[in-house]
Amino acid sequence: MQHIILIGFMGTGKSTVGQEVARQLGCSFADLDAAVVAREGRSIPEIFATDGEAYFRERESQALADMLNHSTRHVIATGGGIVLREHNRELMRDGGYIVHLAASKETILARVKRDRNRPLLQGDMEERVSKLIQQREGLYDFAHTTIATDNETVVQLAARICKLADGSCK
Ligand code: S3P
């Protein structure tokens, strides 16, 4: 049973596009960040501020493993850092069809600039984004397919993914 798993840097549209893919295919949608927040009963900035990034990564990895165990096909939107752990990359590769949503640095900055919900982007945002893009170079390449999100609408992107992923839930 293959899930459809969206990976990609912050601001590439994983949650928005994922919801639309799920709608078009009639599949359930699951959002990893939202799952962690629900389990913890506090926001991502609060988790980072109180317990640090390492704690968040543990909770995120646990939530991913649980999510991949769903017995019905889900469209899963991950957080941008889920690819940092090799074990997560392996689990995802085993559990689904993986779509890497990509965007240029300029597009990412335009999309995230007013967002206060991303602790890793606090401070000089352009510098933070550049640095993280560099640090994560190659980590999204294990996806089955990569789609640039800069110039297409959410509905168009979702339709492309539905075609590629092949298999509705209806
Ligand atoms: C993170 C991305 C965020 C969230 C957390 C860390 C990252 O999710 O999981 O702030 O390390 O790239 P989005 O990619 O949905 O913004």
GROMACS .gro file of N, CA and C and ligand atoms in nm:
model
  526
    1MET      N    1   0.084  -0.121   0.000
    1MET     CA    2   0.000   0.000   0.000
    1MET      C    3   0.087   0.125   0.000
    2GLN      N    4   0.076   0.201  -0.104
    2GLN     CA    5   0.165   0.314  -0.121
    2GLN      C    6   0.097   0.447  -0.087
    3HIS      N    7   0.157   0.518   0.004
    3HIS     CA    8   0.110   0.654   0.031
    3HIS      C    9   0.172   0.748  -0.072
    4ILE      N   10   0.117   0.867  -0.081
    4ILE     CA   11   0.181   0.971  -0.163
    4ILE      C   12   0.243   1.069  -0.063
    5ILE      N   13   0.373   1.084  -0.070
    5ILE     CA   14   0.444   1.162   0.031
    5ILE      C   15   0.510   1.284  -0.032
    6LEU      N   16   0.476   1.400   0.021
    6LEU     CA   17   0.534   1.523  -0.033
    6LEU      C   18   0.649   1.569   0.056
    7ILE      N   19   0.764   1.588  -0.005
    7ILE     CA   20   0.880   1.640   0.067
    7ILE      C   21   0.925   1.769   0.000
    8GLY      N   22   1.008   1.846   0.067
    8GLY     CA   23   1.061   1.967   0.007
    8GLY      C   24   1.092   2.071   0.112
    9PHE      N   25   1.167   2.169   0.072
    9PHE     CA   26   1.208   2.277   0.162
    9PHE      C   27   1.084   2.353   0.211
   10MET      N   28   1.101   2.425   0.322
   10MET     CA   29   0.993   2.512   0.372
   10MET      C   30   0.945   2.605   0.260
   11GLY      N   31   0.816   2.625   0.255
   11GLY     CA   32   0.762   2.720   0.157
   11GLY      C   33   0.747   2.666   0.016
   12THR      N   34   0.759   2.536  -0.001
   12THR     CA   35   0.742   2.481  -0.136
   12THR      C   36   0.599   2.435  -0.160
   13GLY      N   37   0.513   2.447  -0.060
   13GLY     CA   38   0.370   2.420  -0.081
   13GLY      C   39   0.324   2.280  -0.047
   14LYS      N   40   0.400   2.209   0.035
   14LYS     CA   41   0.367   2.068   0.064
   14LYS      C   42   0.225   2.051   0.122
   15SER      N   43   0.191   2.134   0.218
   15SER     CA   44   0.060   2.118   0.283
   15SER      C   45  -0.054   2.160   0.189
   16THR      N   46  -0.036   2.272   0.124
   16THR     CA   47  -0.143   2.323   0.036
   16THR      C   48  -0.165   2.230  -0.082
   17VAL      N   49  -0.055   2.192  -0.147
   17VAL     CA   50  -0.067   2.104  -0.264
   17VAL      C   51  -0.114   1.965  -0.219
   18GLY      N   52  -0.064   1.920  -0.105
   18GLY     CA   53  -0.103   1.788  -0.054
   18GLY      C   54  -0.254   1.778  -0.030
   19GLN      N   55  -0.310   1.882   0.027
   19GLN     CA   56  -0.456   1.881   0.051
   19GLN      C   57  -0.533   1.873  -0.081
   20GLU      N   58  -0.482   1.942  -0.181
   20GLU     CA   59  -0.549   1.942  -0.311
   20GLU      C   60  -0.534   1.805  -0.380
   21VAL      N   61  -0.416   1.744  -0.367
   21VAL     CA   62  -0.397   1.609  -0.423
   21VAL      C   63  -0.497   1.513  -0.358
   22ALA      N   64  -0.508   1.522  -0.226
   22ALA     CA   65  -0.599   1.433  -0.153
   22ALA      C   66  -0.743   1.456  -0.199
   23ARG      N   67  -0.778   1.583  -0.219
   23ARG     CA   68  -0.914   1.614  -0.264
   23ARG      C   69  -0.940   1.554  -0.403
   24GLN      N   70  -0.844   1.575  -0.492
   24GLN     CA   71  -0.864   1.526  -0.630
   24GLN      C   72  -0.870   1.374  -0.636
   25LEU      N   73  -0.794   1.307  -0.551
   25LEU     CA   74  -0.791   1.160  -0.555
   25LEU      C   75  -0.894   1.095  -0.462
   26GLY      N   76  -0.953   1.177  -0.375
   26GLY     CA   77  -1.045   1.121  -0.277
   26GLY      C   78  -0.975   1.042  -0.168
   27CYS      N   79  -0.848   1.075  -0.142
   27CYS     CA   80  -0.770   1.008  -0.036
   27CYS      C   81  -0.775   1.091   0.093
   28SER      N   82  -0.739   1.031   0.203
   28SER     CA   83  -0.723   1.106   0.328
   28SER      C   84  -0.594   1.186   0.322
   29PHE      N   85  -0.594   1.298   0.392
   29PHE     CA   86  -0.476   1.383   0.397
   29PHE      C   87  -0.418   1.383   0.538
   30ALA      N   88  -0.287   1.378   0.549
   30ALA     CA   89  -0.224   1.387   0.682
   30ALA      C   90  -0.107   1.484   0.674
   31ASP      N   91  -0.095   1.570   0.774
   31ASP     CA   92   0.010   1.671   0.777
   31ASP      C   93   0.099   1.644   0.899
   32LEU      N   94   0.226   1.620   0.871
   32LEU     CA   95   0.316   1.578   0.978
   32LEU      C   96   0.336   1.685   1.086
   33ASP      N   97   0.357   1.810   1.044
   33ASP     CA   98   0.371   1.918   1.143
   33ASP      C   99   0.247   1.926   1.231
   34ALA      N  100   0.130   1.919   1.166
   34ALA     CA  101   0.004   1.929   1.242
   34ALA      C  102  -0.008   1.811   1.339
   35ALA      N  103   0.038   1.694   1.299
   35ALA     CA  104   0.030   1.577   1.387
   35ALA      C  105   0.118   1.596   1.511
   36VAL      N  106   0.238   1.650   1.490
   36VAL     CA  107   0.327   1.673   1.604
   36VAL      C  108   0.266   1.777   1.698
   37VAL      N  109   0.214   1.884   1.640
   37VAL     CA  110   0.152   1.990   1.720
   37VAL      C  111   0.034   1.935   1.801
   38ALA      N  112  -0.047   1.852   1.736
   38ALA     CA  113  -0.164   1.795   1.805
   38ALA      C  114  -0.121   1.704   1.921
   39ARG      N  115  -0.021   1.622   1.897
   39ARG     CA  116   0.026   1.530   2.002
   39ARG      C  117   0.087   1.603   2.119
   40GLU      N  118   0.160   1.710   2.087
   40GLU     CA  119   0.231   1.784   2.191
   40GLU      C  120   0.141   1.887   2.260
   41GLY      N  121   0.035   1.926   2.192
   41GLY     CA  122  -0.054   2.028   2.247
   41GLY      C  123   0.012   2.164   2.255
   42ARG      N  124   0.108   2.190   2.168
   42ARG     CA  125   0.174   2.322   2.164
   42ARG      C  126   0.232   2.343   2.024
   43SER      N  127   0.260   2.468   1.994
   43SER     CA  128   0.304   2.503   1.859
   43SER      C  129   0.450   2.461   1.835
   44ILE      N  130   0.489   2.461   1.707
   44ILE     CA  131   0.628   2.428   1.674
   44ILE      C  132   0.726   2.529   1.736
   45PRO      N  133   0.701   2.660   1.727
   45PRO     CA  134   0.793   2.753   1.795
   45PRO      C  135   0.804   2.725   1.946
   46GLU      N  136   0.693   2.688   2.009
   46GLU     CA  137   0.699   2.655   2.153
   46GLU      C  138   0.783   2.530   2.179
   47ILE      N  139   0.767   2.430   2.093
   47ILE     CA  140   0.844   2.306   2.111
   47ILE      C  141   0.994   2.336   2.098
   48PHE      N  142   1.029   2.411   1.992
   48PHE     CA  143   1.170   2.445   1.970
   48PHE      C  144   1.224   2.527   2.087
   49ALA      N  145   1.146   2.624   2.133
   49ALA     CA  146   1.194   2.715   2.237
   49ALA      C  147   1.212   2.642   2.370
   50THR      N  148   1.123   2.551   2.401
   50THR     CA  149   1.128   2.484   2.531
   50THR      C  150   1.219   2.362   2.531
   51ASP      N  151   1.211   2.281   2.426
   51ASP     CA  152   1.283   2.152   2.428
   51ASP      C  153   1.389   2.138   2.320
   52GLY      N  154   1.394   2.233   2.227
   52GLY     CA  155   1.502   2.231   2.128
   52GLY      C  156   1.470   2.151   2.003
   53GLU      N  157   1.555   2.170   1.903
   53GLU     CA  158   1.532   2.105   1.774
   53GLU      C  159   1.544   1.953   1.783
   54ALA      N  160   1.639   1.903   1.861
   54ALA     CA  161   1.660   1.757   1.867
   54ALA      C  162   1.533   1.687   1.917
   55TYR      N  163   1.469   1.747   2.017
   55TYR     CA  164   1.344   1.690   2.069
   55TYR      C  165   1.237   1.690   1.959
   56PHE      N  166   1.227   1.803   1.889
   56PHE     CA  167   1.129   1.811   1.780
   56PHE      C  168   1.154   1.701   1.677
   57ARG      N  169   1.281   1.680   1.641
   57ARG     CA  170   1.314   1.578   1.540
   57ARG      C  171   1.273   1.438   1.585
   58GLU      N  172   1.287   1.410   1.714
   58GLU     CA  173   1.242   1.281   1.768
   58GLU      C  174   1.092   1.265   1.750
   59ARG      N  175   1.019   1.367   1.790
   59ARG     CA  176   0.873   1.362   1.783
   59ARG      C  177   0.825   1.353   1.638
   60GLU      N  178   0.895   1.427   1.552
   60GLU     CA  179   0.862   1.428   1.409
   60GLU      C  180   0.885   1.289   1.348
   61SER      N  181   0.996   1.226   1.384
   61SER     CA  182   1.029   1.094   1.328
   61SER      C  183   0.928   0.990   1.376
   62GLN      N  184   0.890   1.000   1.504
   62GLN     CA  185   0.791   0.908   1.559
   62GLN      C  186   0.656   0.924   1.488
   63ALA      N  187   0.617   1.049   1.467
   63ALA     CA  188   0.488   1.076   1.400
   63ALA      C  189   0.491   1.025   1.256
   64LEU      N  190   0.606   1.038   1.191
   64LEU     CA  191   0.617   0.986   1.053
   64LEU      C  192   0.598   0.835   1.052
   65ALA      N  193   0.668   0.766   1.140
   65ALA     CA  194   0.660   0.619   1.144
   65ALA      C  195   0.514   0.576   1.166
   66ASP      N  196   0.445   0.643   1.257
   66ASP     CA  197   0.305   0.609   1.284
   66ASP      C  198   0.217   0.637   1.163
   67MET      N  199   0.243   0.748   1.100
   67MET     CA  200   0.161   0.788   0.984
   67MET      C  201   0.175   0.689   0.869
   68LEU      N  202   0.297   0.642   0.848
   68LEU     CA  203   0.321   0.549   0.737
   68LEU      C  204   0.253   0.415   0.761
   69ASN      N  205   0.215   0.391   0.885
   69ASN     CA  206   0.147   0.266   0.919
   69ASN      C  207  -0.003   0.267   0.890
   70HIS      N  208  -0.056   0.381   0.849
   70HIS     CA  209  -0.199   0.384   0.815
   70HIS      C  210  -0.228   0.275   0.712
   71SER      N  211  -0.338   0.206   0.730
   71SER     CA  212  -0.364   0.095   0.638
   71SER      C  213  -0.433   0.140   0.509
   72THR      N  214  -0.486   0.262   0.508
   72THR     CA  215  -0.541   0.311   0.382
   72THR      C  216  -0.448   0.417   0.324
   73ARG      N  217  -0.456   0.432   0.193
   73ARG     CA  218  -0.365   0.526   0.127
   73ARG      C  219  -0.390   0.670   0.173
   74HIS      N  220  -0.284   0.735   0.214
   74HIS     CA  221  -0.291   0.875   0.255
   74HIS      C  222  -0.200   0.961   0.169
   75VAL      N  223  -0.238   1.086   0.155
   75VAL     CA  224  -0.146   1.186   0.102
   75VAL      C  225  -0.084   1.252   0.223
   76ILE      N  226   0.048   1.246   0.232
   76ILE     CA  227   0.118   1.293   0.352
   76ILE      C  228   0.207   1.414   0.318
   77ALA      N  229   0.182   1.526   0.385
   77ALA     CA  230   0.271   1.642   0.372
   77ALA      C  231   0.367   1.640   0.490
   78THR      N  232   0.496   1.639   0.460
   78THR     CA  233   0.597   1.634   0.566
   78THR      C  234   0.646   1.775   0.598
   79GLY      N  235   0.728   1.789   0.701
   79GLY     CA  236   0.798   1.914   0.728
   79GLY      C  237   0.931   1.912   0.652
   80GLY      N  238   0.982   2.030   0.621
   80GLY     CA  239   1.102   2.039   0.537
   80GLY      C  240   1.224   1.964   0.590
   81GLY      N  241   1.230   1.944   0.723
   81GLY     CA  242   1.348   1.880   0.781
   81GLY      C  243   1.337   1.729   0.799
   82ILE      N  244   1.231   1.670   0.751
   82ILE     CA  245   1.211   1.526   0.772
   82ILE      C  246   1.320   1.444   0.703
   83VAL      N  247   1.381   1.502   0.601
   83VAL     CA  248   1.483   1.431   0.523
   83VAL      C  249   1.619   1.428   0.592
   84LEU      N  250   1.633   1.497   0.704
   84LEU     CA  251   1.764   1.506   0.768
   84LEU      C  252   1.811   1.372   0.819
   85ARG      N  253   1.719   1.287   0.861
   85ARG     CA  254   1.757   1.155   0.913
   85ARG      C  255   1.746   1.049   0.804
   86GLU      N  256   1.855   0.975   0.791
   86GLU     CA  257   1.858   0.871   0.688
   86GLU      C  258   1.745   0.770   0.709
   87HIS      N  259   1.720   0.737   0.836
   87HIS     CA  260   1.616   0.639   0.865
   87HIS      C  261   1.479   0.686   0.814
   88ASN      N  262   1.452   0.815   0.828
   88ASN     CA  263   1.325   0.869   0.777
   88ASN      C  264   1.319   0.857   0.625
   89ARG      N  265   1.431   0.884   0.561
   89ARG     CA  266   1.434   0.875   0.414
   89ARG      C  267   1.406   0.731   0.371
   90GLU      N  268   1.463   0.636   0.443
   90GLU     CA  269   1.440   0.494   0.410
   90GLU      C  270   1.295   0.455   0.433
   91LEU      N  271   1.240   0.498   0.547
   91LEU     CA  272   1.099   0.465   0.576
   91LEU      C  273   1.007   0.519   0.467
   92MET      N  274   1.034   0.643   0.426
   92MET     CA  275   0.948   0.705   0.325
   92MET      C  276   0.963   0.632   0.192
   93ARG      N  277   1.085   0.599   0.157
   93ARG     CA  278   1.111   0.529   0.030
   93ARG      C  279   1.035   0.395   0.029
   94ASP      N  280   1.032   0.329   0.143
   94ASP     CA  281   0.962   0.200   0.151
   94ASP      C  282   0.811   0.217   0.151
   95GLY      N  283   0.764   0.332   0.200
   95GLY     CA  284   0.621   0.345   0.226
   95GLY      C  285   0.541   0.422   0.125
   96GLY      N  286   0.607   0.476   0.024
   96GLY     CA  287   0.525   0.557  -0.063
   96GLY      C  288   0.588   0.604  -0.192
   97TYR      N  289   0.506   0.675  -0.265
   97TYR     CA  290   0.550   0.743  -0.386
   97TYR      C  291   0.588   0.884  -0.343
   98ILE      N  292   0.714   0.919  -0.364
   98ILE     CA  293   0.765   1.043  -0.306
   98ILE      C  294   0.779   1.153  -0.409
   99VAL      N  295   0.715   1.264  -0.379
   99VAL     CA  296   0.719   1.380  -0.467
   99VAL      C  297   0.796   1.492  -0.397
  100HIS      N  298   0.900   1.537  -0.462
  100HIS     CA  299   0.978   1.649  -0.409
  100HIS      C  300   0.925   1.778  -0.472
  101LEU      N  301   0.870   1.866  -0.390
  101LEU     CA  302   0.827   1.996  -0.439
  101LEU      C  303   0.945   2.092  -0.426
  102ALA      N  304   0.983   2.153  -0.535
  102ALA     CA  305   1.099   2.241  -0.535
  102ALA      C  306   1.056   2.384  -0.566
  103ALA      N  307   1.141   2.479  -0.531
  103ALA     CA  308   1.116   2.620  -0.564
  103ALA      C  309   1.250   2.693  -0.555
  104SER      N  310   1.259   2.803  -0.628
  104SER     CA  311   1.382   2.882  -0.622
  104SER      C  312   1.390   2.951  -0.486
  105LYS      N  313   1.509   2.996  -0.453
  105LYS     CA  314   1.527   3.067  -0.326
  105LYS      C  315   1.437   3.191  -0.321
  106GLU      N  316   1.424   3.259  -0.432
  106GLU     CA  317   1.341   3.380  -0.437
  106GLU      C  318   1.194   3.346  -0.408
  107THR      N  319   1.146   3.240  -0.469
  107THR     CA  320   1.007   3.197  -0.446
  107THR      C  321   0.988   3.160  -0.299
  108ILE      N  322   1.082   3.086  -0.245
  108ILE     CA  323   1.072   3.043  -0.104
  108ILE      C  324   1.066   3.166  -0.014
  109LEU      N  325   1.156   3.261  -0.037
  109LEU     CA  326   1.158   3.380   0.048
  109LEU      C  327   1.027   3.458   0.039
  110ALA      N  328   0.975   3.470  -0.081
  110ALA     CA  329   0.849   3.543  -0.098
  110ALA      C  330   0.736   3.474  -0.022
  111ARG      N  331   0.740   3.340  -0.018
  111ARG     CA  332   0.631   3.267   0.047
  111ARG      C  333   0.642   3.264   0.199
  112VAL      N  334   0.764   3.268   0.251
  112VAL     CA  335   0.778   3.250   0.397
  112VAL      C  336   0.803   3.381   0.472
  113LYS      N  337   0.815   3.491   0.398
  113LYS     CA  338   0.871   3.610   0.464
  113LYS      C  339   0.790   3.665   0.582
  114ARG      N  340   0.659   3.649   0.578
  114ARG     CA  341   0.583   3.705   0.691
  114ARG      C  342   0.548   3.599   0.796
  115ASP      N  343   0.607   3.481   0.780
  115ASP     CA  344   0.570   3.369   0.865
  115ASP      C  345   0.653   3.366   0.994
  116ARG      N  346   0.583   3.359   1.107
  116ARG     CA  347   0.656   3.354   1.234
  116ARG      C  348   0.651   3.215   1.296
  117ASN      N  349   0.602   3.121   1.219
  117ASN     CA  350   0.579   2.988   1.274
  117ASN      C  351   0.696   2.893   1.247
  118ARG      N  352   0.804   2.947   1.187
  118ARG     CA  353   0.917   2.860   1.152
  118ARG      C  354   1.042   2.902   1.229
  119PRO      N  355   1.070   2.834   1.339
  119PRO     CA  356   1.181   2.876   1.425
  119PRO      C  357   1.315   2.880   1.354
  120LEU      N  358   1.335   2.794   1.254
  120LEU     CA  359   1.466   2.790   1.188
  120LEU      C  360   1.489   2.911   1.097
  121LEU      N  361   1.384   2.990   1.075
  121LEU     CA  362   1.399   3.105   0.985
  121LEU      C  363   1.398   3.237   1.060
  122GLN      N  364   1.407   3.233   1.190
  122GLN     CA  365   1.408   3.358   1.266
  122GLN      C  366   1.544   3.426   1.251
  123GLY      N  367   1.542   3.560   1.253
  123GLY     CA  368   1.666   3.636   1.234
  123GLY      C  369   1.671   3.687   1.091
  124ASP      N  370   1.790   3.687   1.033
  124ASP     CA  371   1.805   3.730   0.895
  124ASP      C  372   1.753   3.619   0.803
  125MET      N  373   1.632   3.637   0.755
  125MET     CA  374   1.566   3.527   0.685
  125MET      C  375   1.638   3.483   0.559
  126GLU      N  376   1.687   3.580   0.483
  126GLU     CA  377   1.754   3.544   0.358
  126GLU      C  378   1.880   3.460   0.387
  127GLU      N  379   1.951   3.501   0.489
  127GLU     CA  380   2.071   3.427   0.526
  127GLU      C  381   2.036   3.286   0.575
  128ARG      N  382   1.931   3.277   0.655
  128ARG     CA  383   1.889   3.147   0.709
  128ARG      C  384   1.846   3.053   0.597
  129VAL      N  385   1.767   3.107   0.503
  129VAL     CA  386   1.719   3.023   0.393
  129VAL      C  387   1.837   2.976   0.308
  130SER      N  388   1.929   3.069   0.275
  130SER     CA  389   2.045   3.031   0.192
  130SER      C  390   2.125   2.921   0.259
  131LYS      N  391   2.148   2.939   0.388
  131LYS     CA  392   2.231   2.844   0.462
  131LYS      C  393   2.166   2.705   0.466
  132LEU      N  394   2.036   2.705   0.496
  132LEU     CA  395   1.966   2.576   0.506
  132LEU      C  396   1.957   2.507   0.370
  133ILE      N  397   1.936   2.585   0.265
  133ILE     CA  398   1.931   2.524   0.131
  133ILE      C  399   2.065   2.456   0.103
  134GLN      N  400   2.172   2.525   0.140
  134GLN     CA  401   2.306   2.470   0.119
  134GLN      C  402   2.326   2.343   0.201
  135GLN      N  403   2.288   2.350   0.329
  135GLN     CA  404   2.306   2.234   0.418
  135GLN      C  405   2.227   2.113   0.371
  136ARG      N  406   2.114   2.138   0.307
  136ARG     CA  407   2.025   2.028   0.268
  136ARG      C  408   2.043   1.985   0.123
  137GLU      N  409   2.143   2.039   0.060
  137GLU     CA  410   2.174   2.006  -0.078
  137GLU      C  411   2.174   1.855  -0.098
  138GLY      N  412   2.095   1.808  -0.191
  138GLY     CA  413   2.096   1.664  -0.225
  138GLY      C  414   2.005   1.578  -0.139
  139LEU      N  415   1.960   1.631  -0.025
  139LEU     CA  416   1.883   1.546   0.068
  139LEU      C  417   1.742   1.516   0.020
  140TYR      N  418   1.693   1.592  -0.076
  140TYR     CA  419   1.557   1.566  -0.127
  140TYR      C  420   1.561   1.482  -0.255
  141ASP      N  421   1.684   1.446  -0.297
  141ASP     CA  422   1.699   1.382  -0.429
  141ASP      C  423   1.652   1.237  -0.434
  142PHE      N  424   1.621   1.178  -0.319
  142PHE     CA  425   1.577   1.038  -0.322
  142PHE      C  426   1.431   1.025  -0.367
  143ALA      N  427   1.364   1.138  -0.390
  143ALA     CA  428   1.223   1.134  -0.434
  143ALA      C  429   1.210   1.064  -0.569
  144HIS      N  430   1.093   1.011  -0.595
  144HIS     CA  431   1.068   0.949  -0.725
  144HIS      C  432   1.059   1.055  -0.834
  145THR      N  433   1.009   1.172  -0.794
  145THR     CA  434   0.998   1.279  -0.893
  145THR      C  435   1.013   1.415  -0.825
  146THR      N  436   1.062   1.511  -0.901
  146THR     CA  437   1.075   1.648  -0.850
  146THR      C  438   0.992   1.741  -0.937
  147ILE      N  439   0.916   1.827  -0.874
  147ILE     CA  440   0.831   1.919  -0.948
  147ILE      C  441   0.858   2.062  -0.902
  148ALA      N  442   0.887   2.150  -0.997
  148ALA     CA  443   0.908   2.291  -0.964
  148ALA      C  444   0.773   2.358  -0.942
  149THR      N  445   0.761   2.430  -0.833
  149THR     CA  446   0.631   2.487  -0.796
  149THR      C  447   0.622   2.637  -0.824
  150ASP      N  448   0.728   2.694  -0.881
  150ASP     CA  449   0.733   2.841  -0.894
  150ASP      C  450   0.621   2.899  -0.980
  151ASN      N  451   0.591   2.832  -1.090
  151ASN     CA  452   0.505   2.897  -1.190
  151ASN      C  453   0.374   2.826  -1.219
  152GLU      N  454   0.331   2.738  -1.130
  152GLU     CA  455   0.204   2.670  -1.153
  152GLU      C  456   0.110   2.688  -1.035
  153THR      N  457  -0.018   2.678  -1.061
  153THR     CA  458  -0.115   2.693  -0.952
  153THR      C  459  -0.121   2.563  -0.871
  154VAL      N  460  -0.179   2.574  -0.754
  154VAL     CA  461  -0.195   2.458  -0.666
  154VAL      C  462  -0.275   2.348  -0.737
  155VAL      N  463  -0.381   2.388  -0.805
  155VAL     CA  464  -0.466   2.289  -0.873
  155VAL      C  465  -0.389   2.220  -0.986
  156GLN      N  466  -0.309   2.297  -1.060
  156GLN     CA  467  -0.230   2.238  -1.169
  156GLN      C  468  -0.124   2.142  -1.115
  157LEU      N  469  -0.057   2.185  -1.009
  157LEU     CA  470   0.047   2.100  -0.950
  157LEU      C  471  -0.014   1.970  -0.899
  158ALA      N  472  -0.128   1.983  -0.833
  158ALA     CA  473  -0.192   1.864  -0.778
  158ALA      C  474  -0.234   1.769  -0.889
  159ALA      N  475  -0.285   1.824  -0.998
  159ALA     CA  476  -0.328   1.738  -1.109
  159ALA      C  477  -0.209   1.661  -1.166
  160ARG      N  478  -0.094   1.728  -1.175
  160ARG     CA  479   0.026   1.658  -1.226
  160ARG      C  480   0.065   1.544  -1.133
  161ILE      N  481   0.059   1.571  -1.005
  161ILE     CA  482   0.099   1.468  -0.907
  161ILE      C  483   0.001   1.351  -0.913
  162CYS      N  484  -0.126   1.380  -0.924
  162CYS     CA  485  -0.226   1.273  -0.930
  162CYS      C  486  -0.199   1.181  -1.047
  163LYS      N  487  -0.164   1.239  -1.161
  163LYS     CA  488  -0.136   1.160  -1.280
  163LYS      C  489  -0.014   1.070  -1.257
  164LEU      N  490   0.091   1.129  -1.199
  164LEU     CA  491   0.215   1.055  -1.176
  164LEU      C  492   0.197   0.945  -1.073
  165ALA      N  493   0.124   0.977  -0.967
  165ALA     CA  494   0.113   0.882  -0.855
  165ALA      C  495   0.021   0.767  -0.889
  166ASP      N  496  -0.068   0.788  -0.983
  166ASP     CA  497  -0.144   0.678  -1.040
  166ASP      C  498  -0.219   0.595  -0.937
  167GLY      N  499  -0.342   0.630  -0.914
  167GLY     CA  500  -0.423   0.548  -0.824
  167GLY      C  501  -0.507   0.631  -0.730
  168SER      N  502  -0.634   0.640  -0.758
  168SER     CA  503  -0.719   0.719  -0.669
  168SER      C  504  -0.767   0.635  -0.552
  169CYS      N  505  -0.828   0.701  -0.456
  169CYS     CA  506  -0.879   0.630  -0.339
  169CYS      C  507  -1.031   0.616  -0.347
  170LYS      N  508  -1.089   0.664  -0.457
  170LYS     CA  509  -1.237   0.665  -0.465
  170LYS      C  510  -1.291   0.527  -0.493
  171S3P     C1  511   1.120   2.264   0.930
  171S3P     C2  512   1.010   2.281   0.851
  171S3P     C3  513   0.877   2.311   0.906
  171S3P     C4  514   0.864   2.253   1.048
  171S3P     C5  515   0.976   2.302   1.134
  171S3P     C6  516   1.114   2.264   1.079
  171S3P     C7  517   1.251   2.237   0.865
  171S3P     O1  518   0.777   2.255   0.821
  171S3P     O2  519   0.863   2.113   1.043
  171S3P     O3  520   0.964   2.441   1.147
  171S3P     O4  521   1.346   2.196   0.934
  171S3P     O5  522   1.262   2.255   0.740
  171S3P     P1  523   0.740   2.319   0.676
  171S3P     O6  524   0.835   2.264   0.577
  171S3P     O7  525   0.600   2.270   0.654
  171S3P     O8  526   0.748   2.467   0.691
   0.00000   0.00000   0.00000
